Amino acid sequence: MLQEKNLLTCKSFFEYNSLVKIKFQWIFSFVFLLFLLFLQVDLYSKEESRIYLEKGYSIEKENSEEAIKYYKKALELGLPEDLQKVALWRMYFILKNNNKYIQAWDILSTLNPKESVQNKFFEELEDYVKIKREDFLTLYSFLKNNDHTRVKSFFEKSNVILKKQILDYYSNNKNDKLISEFLDISSESKSLDTQFFLVDYYLEDQNYEKAKRILENISEKQKENLTDEQKAMILYLLGKIHREKNMLDSALYFLYATNYSQLDSDYEKNLSLALFSFYRSGYENIAYELVDYIFYEPKDIMQKLFILLLKSEKNPNKKNIKELRTLLKEIQTQNFLTEKARKLVSLYKDYE
């Protein structure tokens, strides 16, 4: 009897051990599968992050804001350390070149750059924003420590360029409440520079009605004191506002602005905008007639594409089509102008 009991105990023990072994094997297999899954996801994320990095780099020239979004996405997904620095440096240069110095310093200060790079940054900052290194670092400290009272005091005494820098920083951090408070401070100023600054800001925020009211108020109350340059600016800004509602109406404002434009570059920019408004409104022939008054090559790549497209549609010779095809190779985005241009070059395939 004792022997049978021992045999049963041994049998139960082995059965128990077998069950434990099976369960352990199953758990091990499950954990291993999870590990492989996470490894696969990690590898996929890293590959995807590289794709975002490359995409950002490819569109930097034509759409720098979109490029920054791709770089941020690449960093979120995870990049090797060397490529992390590449993404951060590219974002830094885009922000600096777009005169967003506070956001640019936010990145540069984490990269441990050479002293010469920092010195170059502060030289450009002082030249553009008119603020010395020590004052800028003091302001930056207030911003990072959320010392809004001291930032507000800084803001009140700042020129319009620095005001824009501060608002851009808060906009990037989605602090709408503080932006509203700071804009209220600016609205009390009678300075024309400050009023134009407000208009620009409201336009970027797509608050067209507020921007229009300020411009109409300036035109009505200060028309006797306006310079030709300021008149051109008002008409240009009104053109941008009307473009959102009626493209054809905006053409007239841009044309009026050319009458007061003092610089050739401003004259041609306003004329190009008028041509685009006519073109999009279905009045291509007017655009074809006026394009001959554009004498200088635009710096903006999309404006350059538009002028070349007009000249090529008006006179589709071998030289124009070849230049258009070459320019299209530099542009990655798809939009109304690139679609029109690609259709035109495909129509003249023989003009290689």
mmCIF file of C-alpha atoms in Angstrom:
data_model
loop_
_atom_site.group_PDB
_atom_site.id
_atom_site.type_symbol
_atom_site.label_atom_id
_atom_site.label_comp_id
_atom_site.label_asym_id
_atom_site.label_seq_id
_atom_site.Cartn_x
_atom_site.Cartn_y
_atom_site.Cartn_z
ATOM 1 C CA MET A 1 0.000 0.000 0.000
ATOM 2 C CA LEU A 2 2.819 2.349 0.949
ATOM 3 C CA GLN A 3 4.608 1.463 -2.252
ATOM 4 C CA GLU A 4 1.506 2.275 -4.318
ATOM 5 C CA LYS A 5 1.165 5.580 -2.491
ATOM 6 C CA ASN A 6 4.786 6.435 -3.196
ATOM 7 C CA LEU A 7 4.320 5.543 -6.849
ATOM 8 C CA LEU A 8 1.263 7.772 -7.047
ATOM 9 C CA THR A 9 3.171 10.590 -5.336
ATOM 10 C CA CYS A 10 6.049 10.207 -7.764
ATOM 11 C CA LYS A 11 3.654 10.102 -10.687
ATOM 12 C CA SER A 12 1.909 13.260 -9.462
ATOM 13 C CA PHE A 13 5.243 14.948 -8.975
ATOM 14 C CA PHE A 14 6.343 14.156 -12.532
ATOM 15 C CA GLU A 15 2.974 15.211 -13.912
ATOM 16 C CA TYR A 16 3.228 18.463 -11.952
ATOM 17 C CA ASN A 17 6.764 19.038 -13.183
ATOM 18 C CA SER A 18 5.662 18.377 -16.732
ATOM 19 C CA LEU A 19 2.853 20.880 -16.413
ATOM 20 C CA VAL A 20 5.218 23.448 -14.920
ATOM 21 C CA LYS A 21 7.671 22.786 -17.715
ATOM 22 C CA ILE A 22 4.959 23.166 -20.365
ATOM 23 C CA LYS A 23 3.734 26.388 -18.765
ATOM 24 C CA PHE A 24 7.274 27.710 -18.512
ATOM 25 C CA GLN A 25 7.933 26.883 -22.159
ATOM 26 C CA TRP A 26 4.686 28.581 -23.157
ATOM 27 C CA ILE A 27 5.506 31.689 -21.103
ATOM 28 C CA PHE A 28 9.042 31.762 -22.513
ATOM 29 C CA SER A 29 7.702 31.430 -26.065
ATOM 30 C CA PHE A 30 5.159 34.182 -25.431
ATOM 31 C CA VAL A 31 7.801 36.518 -23.985
ATOM 32 C CA PHE A 32 10.149 35.721 -26.876
ATOM 33 C CA LEU A 33 7.389 36.467 -29.390
ATOM 34 C CA LEU A 34 6.699 39.764 -27.626
ATOM 35 C CA PHE A 35 10.403 40.579 -27.764
ATOM 36 C CA LEU A 36 10.476 39.873 -31.509
ATOM 37 C CA LEU A 37 7.345 41.953 -31.980
ATOM 38 C CA PHE A 38 8.801 44.919 -30.082
ATOM 39 C CA LEU A 39 12.069 44.522 -31.979
ATOM 40 C CA GLN A 40 10.179 44.546 -35.266
ATOM 41 C CA VAL A 41 8.169 47.617 -34.199
ATOM 42 C CA ASP A 42 11.382 49.341 -33.075
ATOM 43 C CA LEU A 43 13.101 48.552 -36.374
ATOM 44 C CA TYR A 44 10.035 49.755 -38.280
ATOM 45 C CA SER A 45 9.944 52.976 -36.221
ATOM 46 C CA LYS A 46 13.616 53.630 -36.877
ATOM 47 C CA GLU A 47 13.167 53.023 -40.589
ATOM 48 C CA GLU A 48 10.099 55.271 -40.630
ATOM 49 C CA SER A 49 11.982 57.969 -38.701
ATOM 50 C CA ARG A 50 14.721 57.957 -41.358
ATOM 51 C CA ILE A 51 12.065 58.379 -44.060
ATOM 52 C CA TYR A 52 10.657 61.425 -42.213
ATOM 53 C CA LEU A 53 14.176 62.835 -41.857
ATOM 54 C CA GLU A 54 14.869 62.467 -45.573
ATOM 55 C CA LYS A 55 11.450 63.900 -46.476
ATOM 56 C CA GLY A 56 12.088 66.952 -44.291
ATOM 57 C CA TYR A 57 15.440 67.566 -45.932
ATOM 58 C CA SER A 58 13.985 67.227 -49.452
ATOM 59 C CA ILE A 59 11.368 69.988 -48.953
ATOM 60 C CA GLU A 60 13.362 72.462 -46.851
ATOM 61 C CA LYS A 61 13.783 75.001 -49.660
ATOM 62 C CA GLU A 62 10.151 75.171 -50.718
ATOM 63 C CA ASN A 63 8.342 74.550 -47.422
ATOM 64 C CA SER A 64 10.541 75.019 -44.364
ATOM 65 C CA GLU A 65 7.636 74.921 -41.867
ATOM 66 C CA GLU A 66 6.498 71.541 -43.165
ATOM 67 C CA ALA A 67 10.108 70.327 -43.063
ATOM 68 C CA ILE A 68 10.262 71.126 -39.330
ATOM 69 C CA LYS A 69 7.157 68.968 -38.770
ATOM 70 C CA TYR A 70 8.885 66.043 -40.495
ATOM 71 C CA TYR A 71 12.049 66.523 -38.411
ATOM 72 C CA LYS A 72 9.992 66.577 -35.202
ATOM 73 C CA LYS A 73 8.182 63.405 -36.253
ATOM 74 C CA ALA A 74 11.496 61.709 -36.995
ATOM 75 C CA LEU A 75 12.797 62.632 -33.538
ATOM 76 C CA GLU A 76 9.590 61.380 -31.867
ATOM 77 C CA LEU A 77 9.882 57.988 -33.606
ATOM 78 C CA GLY A 78 13.511 57.663 -32.584
ATOM 79 C CA LEU A 79 16.743 58.256 -34.473
ATOM 80 C CA PRO A 80 20.327 57.114 -33.854
ATOM 81 C CA GLU A 81 22.297 59.735 -31.930
ATOM 82 C CA ASP A 82 24.179 61.026 -34.972
ATOM 83 C CA LEU A 83 20.947 61.462 -36.953
ATOM 84 C CA GLN A 84 19.240 63.104 -33.957
ATOM 85 C CA LYS A 85 21.871 65.828 -34.171
ATOM 86 C CA VAL A 86 21.331 66.144 -37.923
ATOM 87 C CA ALA A 87 17.581 66.699 -37.401
ATOM 88 C CA LEU A 88 18.172 69.212 -34.597
ATOM 89 C CA TRP A 89 20.770 71.159 -36.589
ATOM 90 C CA ARG A 90 18.450 71.310 -39.615
ATOM 91 C CA MET A 91 15.616 72.615 -37.405
ATOM 92 C CA TYR A 92 17.973 75.165 -35.860
ATOM 93 C CA PHE A 93 19.057 76.553 -39.227
ATOM 94 C CA ILE A 94 15.473 76.739 -40.518
ATOM 95 C CA LEU A 95 14.307 78.623 -37.421
ATOM 96 C CA LYS A 96 17.295 80.973 -37.472
ATOM 97 C CA ASN A 97 16.925 81.664 -41.196
ATOM 98 C CA ASN A 98 13.239 82.436 -40.602
ATOM 99 C CA ASN A 99 14.294 84.876 -37.847
ATOM 100 C CA LYS A 100 12.753 82.821 -35.019
ATOM 101 C CA TYR A 101 15.697 83.351 -32.704
ATOM 102 C CA ILE A 102 14.159 82.307 -29.395
ATOM 103 C CA GLN A 103 13.047 78.947 -30.786
ATOM 104 C CA ALA A 104 16.394 78.575 -32.568
ATOM 105 C CA TRP A 105 18.309 79.190 -29.321
ATOM 106 C CA ASP A 106 16.034 76.640 -27.622
ATOM 107 C CA ILE A 107 17.642 74.028 -29.892
ATOM 108 C CA LEU A 108 21.167 75.434 -30.178
ATOM 109 C CA SER A 109 21.591 75.595 -26.401
ATOM 110 C CA THR A 110 21.066 71.792 -26.211
ATOM 111 C CA LEU A 111 23.609 70.982 -28.935
ATOM 112 C CA ASN A 112 26.715 72.143 -27.067
ATOM 113 C CA PRO A 113 27.994 74.084 -30.102
ATOM 114 C CA LYS A 114 31.426 75.628 -30.586
ATOM 115 C CA GLU A 115 31.911 79.113 -29.197
ATOM 116 C CA SER A 116 32.291 80.463 -32.737
ATOM 117 C CA VAL A 117 28.802 79.142 -33.630
ATOM 118 C CA GLN A 118 27.293 80.799 -30.569
ATOM 119 C CA ASN A 119 29.065 84.063 -31.328
ATOM 120 C CA LYS A 120 27.742 83.981 -34.894
ATOM 121 C CA PHE A 121 24.211 83.399 -33.567
ATOM 122 C CA PHE A 122 24.379 86.376 -31.201
ATOM 123 C CA GLU A 123 25.897 88.625 -33.872
ATOM 124 C CA GLU A 124 22.984 87.877 -36.212
ATOM 125 C CA LEU A 125 20.528 88.248 -33.334
ATOM 126 C CA GLU A 126 21.830 91.701 -32.422
ATOM 127 C CA ASP A 127 21.874 92.771 -36.065
ATOM 128 C CA TYR A 128 18.260 91.708 -36.735
ATOM 129 C CA VAL A 129 16.465 91.950 -33.381
ATOM 130 C CA LYS A 130 18.573 94.785 -31.942
ATOM 131 C CA ILE A 131 19.104 93.065 -28.605
ATOM 132 C CA LYS A 132 22.414 92.322 -26.868
ATOM 133 C CA ARG A 133 23.434 88.832 -25.779
ATOM 134 C CA GLU A 134 23.051 89.546 -22.048
ATOM 135 C CA ASP A 135 19.550 90.990 -22.464
ATOM 136 C CA PHE A 136 18.476 88.134 -24.690
ATOM 137 C CA LEU A 137 19.694 85.510 -22.216
ATOM 138 C CA THR A 138 17.874 87.348 -19.418
ATOM 139 C CA LEU A 139 14.657 87.306 -21.448
ATOM 140 C CA TYR A 140 15.193 83.640 -22.323
ATOM 141 C CA SER A 141 15.603 82.825 -18.632
ATOM 142 C CA PHE A 142 12.290 84.573 -17.839
ATOM 143 C CA LEU A 143 10.570 82.596 -20.599
ATOM 144 C CA LYS A 144 11.948 79.224 -19.483
ATOM 145 C CA ASN A 145 11.061 79.912 -15.839
ATOM 146 C CA ASN A 146 7.523 81.024 -16.777
ATOM 147 C CA ASP A 147 8.149 84.425 -15.207
ATOM 148 C CA HIS A 148 5.354 86.008 -17.248
ATOM 149 C CA THR A 149 5.310 89.280 -15.302
ATOM 150 C CA ARG A 150 8.925 90.030 -16.202
ATOM 151 C CA VAL A 151 8.423 88.845 -19.782
ATOM 152 C CA LYS A 152 5.462 91.224 -20.082
ATOM 153 C CA SER A 153 7.629 94.066 -18.808
ATOM 154 C CA PHE A 154 10.259 93.146 -21.414
ATOM 155 C CA PHE A 155 7.561 92.975 -24.101
ATOM 156 C CA GLU A 156 6.203 96.463 -23.372
ATOM 157 C CA LYS A 157 9.625 98.045 -23.950
ATOM 158 C CA SER A 158 10.571 95.908 -26.972
ATOM 159 C CA ASN A 159 10.685 96.839 -30.639
ATOM 160 C CA VAL A 160 8.159 95.135 -32.922
ATOM 161 C CA ILE A 161 10.687 92.511 -34.054
ATOM 162 C CA LEU A 162 11.350 91.326 -30.510
ATOM 163 C CA LYS A 163 7.616 91.462 -29.728
ATOM 164 C CA LYS A 164 7.088 89.033 -32.617
ATOM 165 C CA GLN A 165 9.839 86.760 -31.272
ATOM 166 C CA ILE A 166 8.133 86.547 -27.880
ATOM 167 C CA LEU A 167 4.691 85.880 -29.371
ATOM 168 C CA ASP A 168 6.145 83.223 -31.681
ATOM 169 C CA TYR A 169 7.642 81.495 -28.651
ATOM 170 C CA TYR A 170 4.321 81.467 -26.798
ATOM 171 C CA SER A 171 2.506 80.380 -29.956
ATOM 172 C CA ASN A 172 4.910 77.463 -30.350
ATOM 173 C CA ASN A 173 4.108 76.516 -26.746
ATOM 174 C CA LYS A 174 0.355 77.001 -27.367
ATOM 175 C CA ASN A 175 -0.106 79.643 -24.655
ATOM 176 C CA ASP A 176 -3.042 81.524 -26.224
ATOM 177 C CA LYS A 177 -4.034 83.262 -22.988
ATOM 178 C CA LEU A 178 -0.716 85.090 -22.678
ATOM 179 C CA ILE A 179 -0.700 85.925 -26.385
ATOM 180 C CA SER A 180 -4.090 87.655 -25.990
ATOM 181 C CA GLU A 181 -2.815 89.636 -22.990
ATOM 182 C CA PHE A 182 0.305 90.748 -24.854
ATOM 183 C CA LEU A 183 -1.677 91.700 -27.974
ATOM 184 C CA ASP A 184 -3.960 93.851 -25.834
ATOM 185 C CA ILE A 185 -0.867 95.757 -24.677
ATOM 186 C CA SER A 186 0.149 96.371 -28.308
ATOM 187 C CA SER A 187 -3.318 97.481 -29.409
ATOM 188 C CA GLU A 188 -3.074 100.484 -27.056
ATOM 189 C CA SER A 189 0.001 101.788 -28.879
ATOM 190 C CA LYS A 190 -0.377 104.544 -31.496
ATOM 191 C CA SER A 191 2.864 103.577 -33.219
ATOM 192 C CA LEU A 192 2.358 102.647 -36.884
ATOM 193 C CA ASP A 193 5.072 100.009 -36.637
ATOM 194 C CA THR A 194 3.188 98.368 -33.777
ATOM 195 C CA GLN A 195 -0.101 98.566 -35.705
ATOM 196 C CA PHE A 196 1.471 96.903 -38.754
ATOM 197 C CA PHE A 197 2.969 94.312 -36.453
ATOM 198 C CA LEU A 198 -0.513 93.526 -35.101
ATOM 199 C CA VAL A 199 -1.913 93.216 -38.619
ATOM 200 C CA ASP A 200 0.850 90.769 -39.573
ATOM 201 C CA TYR A 201 0.197 88.745 -36.470
ATOM 202 C CA TYR A 202 -3.564 88.587 -37.034
ATOM 203 C CA LEU A 203 -2.999 87.572 -40.656
ATOM 204 C CA GLU A 204 -0.767 84.689 -39.589
ATOM 205 C CA ASP A 205 -3.482 83.702 -37.132
ATOM 206 C CA GLN A 206 -6.066 83.951 -39.969
ATOM 207 C CA ASN A 207 -8.008 86.575 -38.031
ATOM 208 C CA TYR A 208 -8.699 88.611 -41.164
ATOM 209 C CA GLU A 209 -11.456 90.815 -39.785
ATOM 210 C CA LYS A 210 -9.294 92.189 -36.962
ATOM 211 C CA ALA A 211 -6.452 92.824 -39.378
ATOM 212 C CA LYS A 212 -8.775 94.608 -41.812
ATOM 213 C CA ARG A 213 -10.235 96.853 -39.077
ATOM 214 C CA ILE A 214 -6.759 98.005 -38.006
ATOM 215 C CA LEU A 215 -5.755 98.816 -41.608
ATOM 216 C CA GLU A 216 -8.982 100.718 -42.265
ATOM 217 C CA ASN A 217 -8.479 102.647 -39.034
ATOM 218 C CA ILE A 218 -4.917 103.615 -40.061
ATOM 219 C CA SER A 219 -6.082 104.653 -43.551
ATOM 220 C CA GLU A 220 -8.856 106.798 -42.130
ATOM 221 C CA LYS A 221 -7.158 108.477 -39.171
ATOM 222 C CA GLN A 222 -3.561 108.811 -40.347
ATOM 223 C CA LYS A 223 -3.857 109.162 -44.131
ATOM 224 C CA GLU A 224 -2.253 112.633 -44.112
ATOM 225 C CA ASN A 225 0.871 111.335 -42.400
ATOM 226 C CA LEU A 226 1.414 108.130 -44.371
ATOM 227 C CA THR A 227 4.535 107.747 -46.504
ATOM 228 C CA ASP A 228 4.390 106.045 -49.924
ATOM 229 C CA GLU A 229 6.074 103.006 -48.383
ATOM 230 C CA GLN A 230 3.349 102.773 -45.708
ATOM 231 C CA LYS A 231 0.599 103.217 -48.312
ATOM 232 C CA ALA A 232 2.117 100.373 -50.336
ATOM 233 C CA MET A 233 2.210 98.225 -47.198
ATOM 234 C CA ILE A 234 -1.467 98.913 -46.379
ATOM 235 C CA LEU A 235 -2.578 98.076 -49.934
ATOM 236 C CA TYR A 236 -0.434 94.927 -49.986
ATOM 237 C CA LEU A 237 -1.907 93.734 -46.679
ATOM 238 C CA LEU A 238 -5.461 94.529 -47.813
ATOM 239 C CA GLY A 239 -4.726 92.495 -50.942
ATOM 240 C CA LYS A 240 -3.740 89.523 -48.790
ATOM 241 C CA ILE A 241 -6.966 89.852 -46.789
ATOM 242 C CA HIS A 242 -9.243 90.158 -49.836
ATOM 243 C CA ARG A 243 -7.492 87.196 -51.463
ATOM 244 C CA GLU A 244 -9.130 84.953 -48.842
ATOM 245 C CA LYS A 245 -12.634 85.992 -49.984
ATOM 246 C CA ASN A 246 -12.372 87.164 -53.584
ATOM 247 C CA MET A 247 -9.211 86.484 -55.571
ATOM 248 C CA LEU A 248 -10.082 88.994 -58.317
ATOM 249 C CA ASP A 249 -10.614 91.846 -55.822
ATOM 250 C CA SER A 250 -7.162 91.232 -54.375
ATOM 251 C CA ALA A 251 -5.561 91.822 -57.796
ATOM 252 C CA LEU A 252 -6.626 95.456 -57.721
ATOM 253 C CA TYR A 253 -5.098 96.070 -54.277
ATOM 254 C CA PHE A 254 -1.797 94.510 -55.345
ATOM 255 C CA LEU A 255 -1.769 96.626 -58.504
ATOM 256 C CA TYR A 256 -2.474 99.792 -56.504
ATOM 257 C CA ALA A 257 0.400 98.827 -54.187
ATOM 258 C CA THR A 258 2.824 98.858 -57.140
ATOM 259 C CA ASN A 259 2.089 102.588 -57.600
ATOM 260 C CA TYR A 260 3.606 103.314 -54.177
ATOM 261 C CA SER A 261 6.361 100.655 -54.104
ATOM 262 C CA GLN A 262 9.740 102.320 -53.670
ATOM 263 C CA LEU A 263 12.000 99.314 -54.276
ATOM 264 C CA ASP A 264 12.135 97.261 -57.476
ATOM 265 C CA SER A 265 11.815 94.083 -55.438
ATOM 266 C CA ASP A 266 8.623 95.337 -53.727
ATOM 267 C CA TYR A 267 7.214 96.532 -57.052
ATOM 268 C CA GLU A 268 7.753 93.153 -58.699
ATOM 269 C CA LYS A 269 6.469 91.211 -55.690
ATOM 270 C CA ASN A 270 3.192 93.165 -55.744
ATOM 271 C CA LEU A 271 2.921 92.836 -59.511
ATOM 272 C CA SER A 272 3.521 89.058 -59.296
ATOM 273 C CA LEU A 273 0.763 88.753 -56.670
ATOM 274 C CA ALA A 274 -1.612 90.714 -58.915
ATOM 275 C CA LEU A 275 -0.764 88.433 -61.846
ATOM 276 C CA PHE A 276 -1.439 85.351 -59.757
ATOM 277 C CA SER A 277 -4.833 86.718 -58.664
ATOM 278 C CA PHE A 278 -5.795 87.389 -62.310
ATOM 279 C CA TYR A 279 -4.492 83.958 -63.347
ATOM 280 C CA ARG A 280 -6.407 82.050 -60.668
ATOM 281 C CA SER A 281 -9.555 84.051 -61.434
ATOM 282 C CA GLY A 282 -9.529 82.902 -65.060
ATOM 283 C CA TYR A 283 -8.009 86.053 -66.592
ATOM 284 C CA GLU A 284 -4.862 84.379 -67.923
ATOM 285 C CA ASN A 285 -4.540 86.805 -70.850
ATOM 286 C CA ILE A 286 -4.110 89.757 -68.497
ATOM 287 C CA ALA A 287 -1.367 87.838 -66.673
ATOM 288 C CA TYR A 288 0.326 87.021 -70.000
ATOM 289 C CA GLU A 289 0.304 90.697 -70.993
ATOM 290 C CA LEU A 290 1.708 91.974 -67.695
ATOM 291 C CA VAL A 291 4.364 89.283 -67.130
ATOM 292 C CA ASP A 292 6.712 91.158 -69.494
ATOM 293 C CA TYR A 293 6.981 93.846 -66.800
ATOM 294 C CA ILE A 294 8.723 91.382 -64.469
ATOM 295 C CA PHE A 295 12.411 92.042 -65.122
ATOM 296 C CA TYR A 296 14.154 90.400 -62.155
ATOM 297 C CA GLU A 297 14.240 86.721 -61.239
ATOM 298 C CA PRO A 298 12.242 86.176 -58.005
ATOM 299 C CA LYS A 299 14.081 84.717 -55.011
ATOM 300 C CA ASP A 300 11.087 82.715 -53.798
ATOM 301 C CA ILE A 301 11.056 79.372 -55.630
ATOM 302 C CA MET A 302 7.256 79.192 -56.064
ATOM 303 C CA GLN A 303 7.086 82.785 -57.314
ATOM 304 C CA LYS A 304 9.904 81.918 -59.711
ATOM 305 C CA LEU A 305 7.930 78.878 -60.913
ATOM 306 C CA PHE A 306 4.815 80.991 -61.482
ATOM 307 C CA ILE A 307 6.589 83.648 -63.571
ATOM 308 C CA LEU A 308 8.365 80.986 -65.629
ATOM 309 C CA LEU A 309 5.055 79.136 -66.108
ATOM 310 C CA LEU A 310 3.407 82.324 -67.443
ATOM 311 C CA LYS A 311 6.259 82.943 -69.871
ATOM 312 C CA SER A 312 6.213 79.305 -71.009
ATOM 313 C CA GLU A 313 2.452 79.256 -71.556
ATOM 314 C CA LYS A 314 2.630 82.547 -73.423
ATOM 315 C CA ASN A 315 5.629 81.469 -75.496
ATOM 316 C CA PRO A 316 6.323 77.704 -75.212
ATOM 317 C CA ASN A 317 9.745 77.705 -76.840
ATOM 318 C CA LYS A 318 12.524 75.229 -76.180
ATOM 319 C CA LYS A 319 14.404 77.525 -73.782
ATOM 320 C CA ASN A 320 11.362 78.249 -71.548
ATOM 321 C CA ILE A 321 10.208 74.621 -71.403
ATOM 322 C CA LYS A 322 13.726 73.395 -70.591
ATOM 323 C CA GLU A 323 14.060 75.931 -67.744
ATOM 324 C CA LEU A 324 10.623 74.966 -66.420
ATOM 325 C CA ARG A 325 11.494 71.263 -66.469
ATOM 326 C CA THR A 326 14.763 71.930 -64.618
ATOM 327 C CA LEU A 327 13.020 74.023 -61.954
ATOM 328 C CA LEU A 328 10.355 71.366 -61.389
ATOM 329 C CA LYS A 329 13.092 68.882 -60.418
ATOM 330 C CA GLU A 330 13.866 71.098 -57.389
ATOM 331 C CA ILE A 331 10.241 71.136 -56.199
ATOM 332 C CA GLN A 332 8.787 68.126 -54.406
ATOM 333 C CA THR A 333 5.361 69.399 -53.356
ATOM 334 C CA GLN A 334 2.165 69.013 -55.364
ATOM 335 C CA ASN A 335 -0.011 72.095 -55.815
ATOM 336 C CA PHE A 336 -1.907 74.085 -58.427
ATOM 337 C CA LEU A 337 1.221 75.598 -59.999
ATOM 338 C CA THR A 338 3.313 72.411 -60.115
ATOM 339 C CA GLU A 339 0.397 70.518 -61.644
ATOM 340 C CA LYS A 340 -0.027 73.154 -64.377
ATOM 341 C CA ALA A 341 3.734 73.233 -65.012
ATOM 342 C CA ARG A 342 4.064 69.431 -65.255
ATOM 343 C CA LYS A 343 1.182 69.226 -67.702
ATOM 344 C CA LEU A 344 2.846 71.865 -69.861
ATOM 345 C CA VAL A 345 6.282 70.179 -69.971
ATOM 346 C CA SER A 346 4.671 66.810 -70.718
ATOM 347 C CA LEU A 347 2.872 68.453 -73.636
ATOM 348 C CA TYR A 348 6.233 69.482 -75.096
ATOM 349 C CA LYS A 349 8.209 66.269 -74.583
ATOM 350 C CA ASP A 350 10.251 66.940 -77.708
ATOM 351 C CA TYR A 351 11.795 70.048 -76.054
ATOM 352 C CA GLU A 352 14.459 68.092 -74.169
#
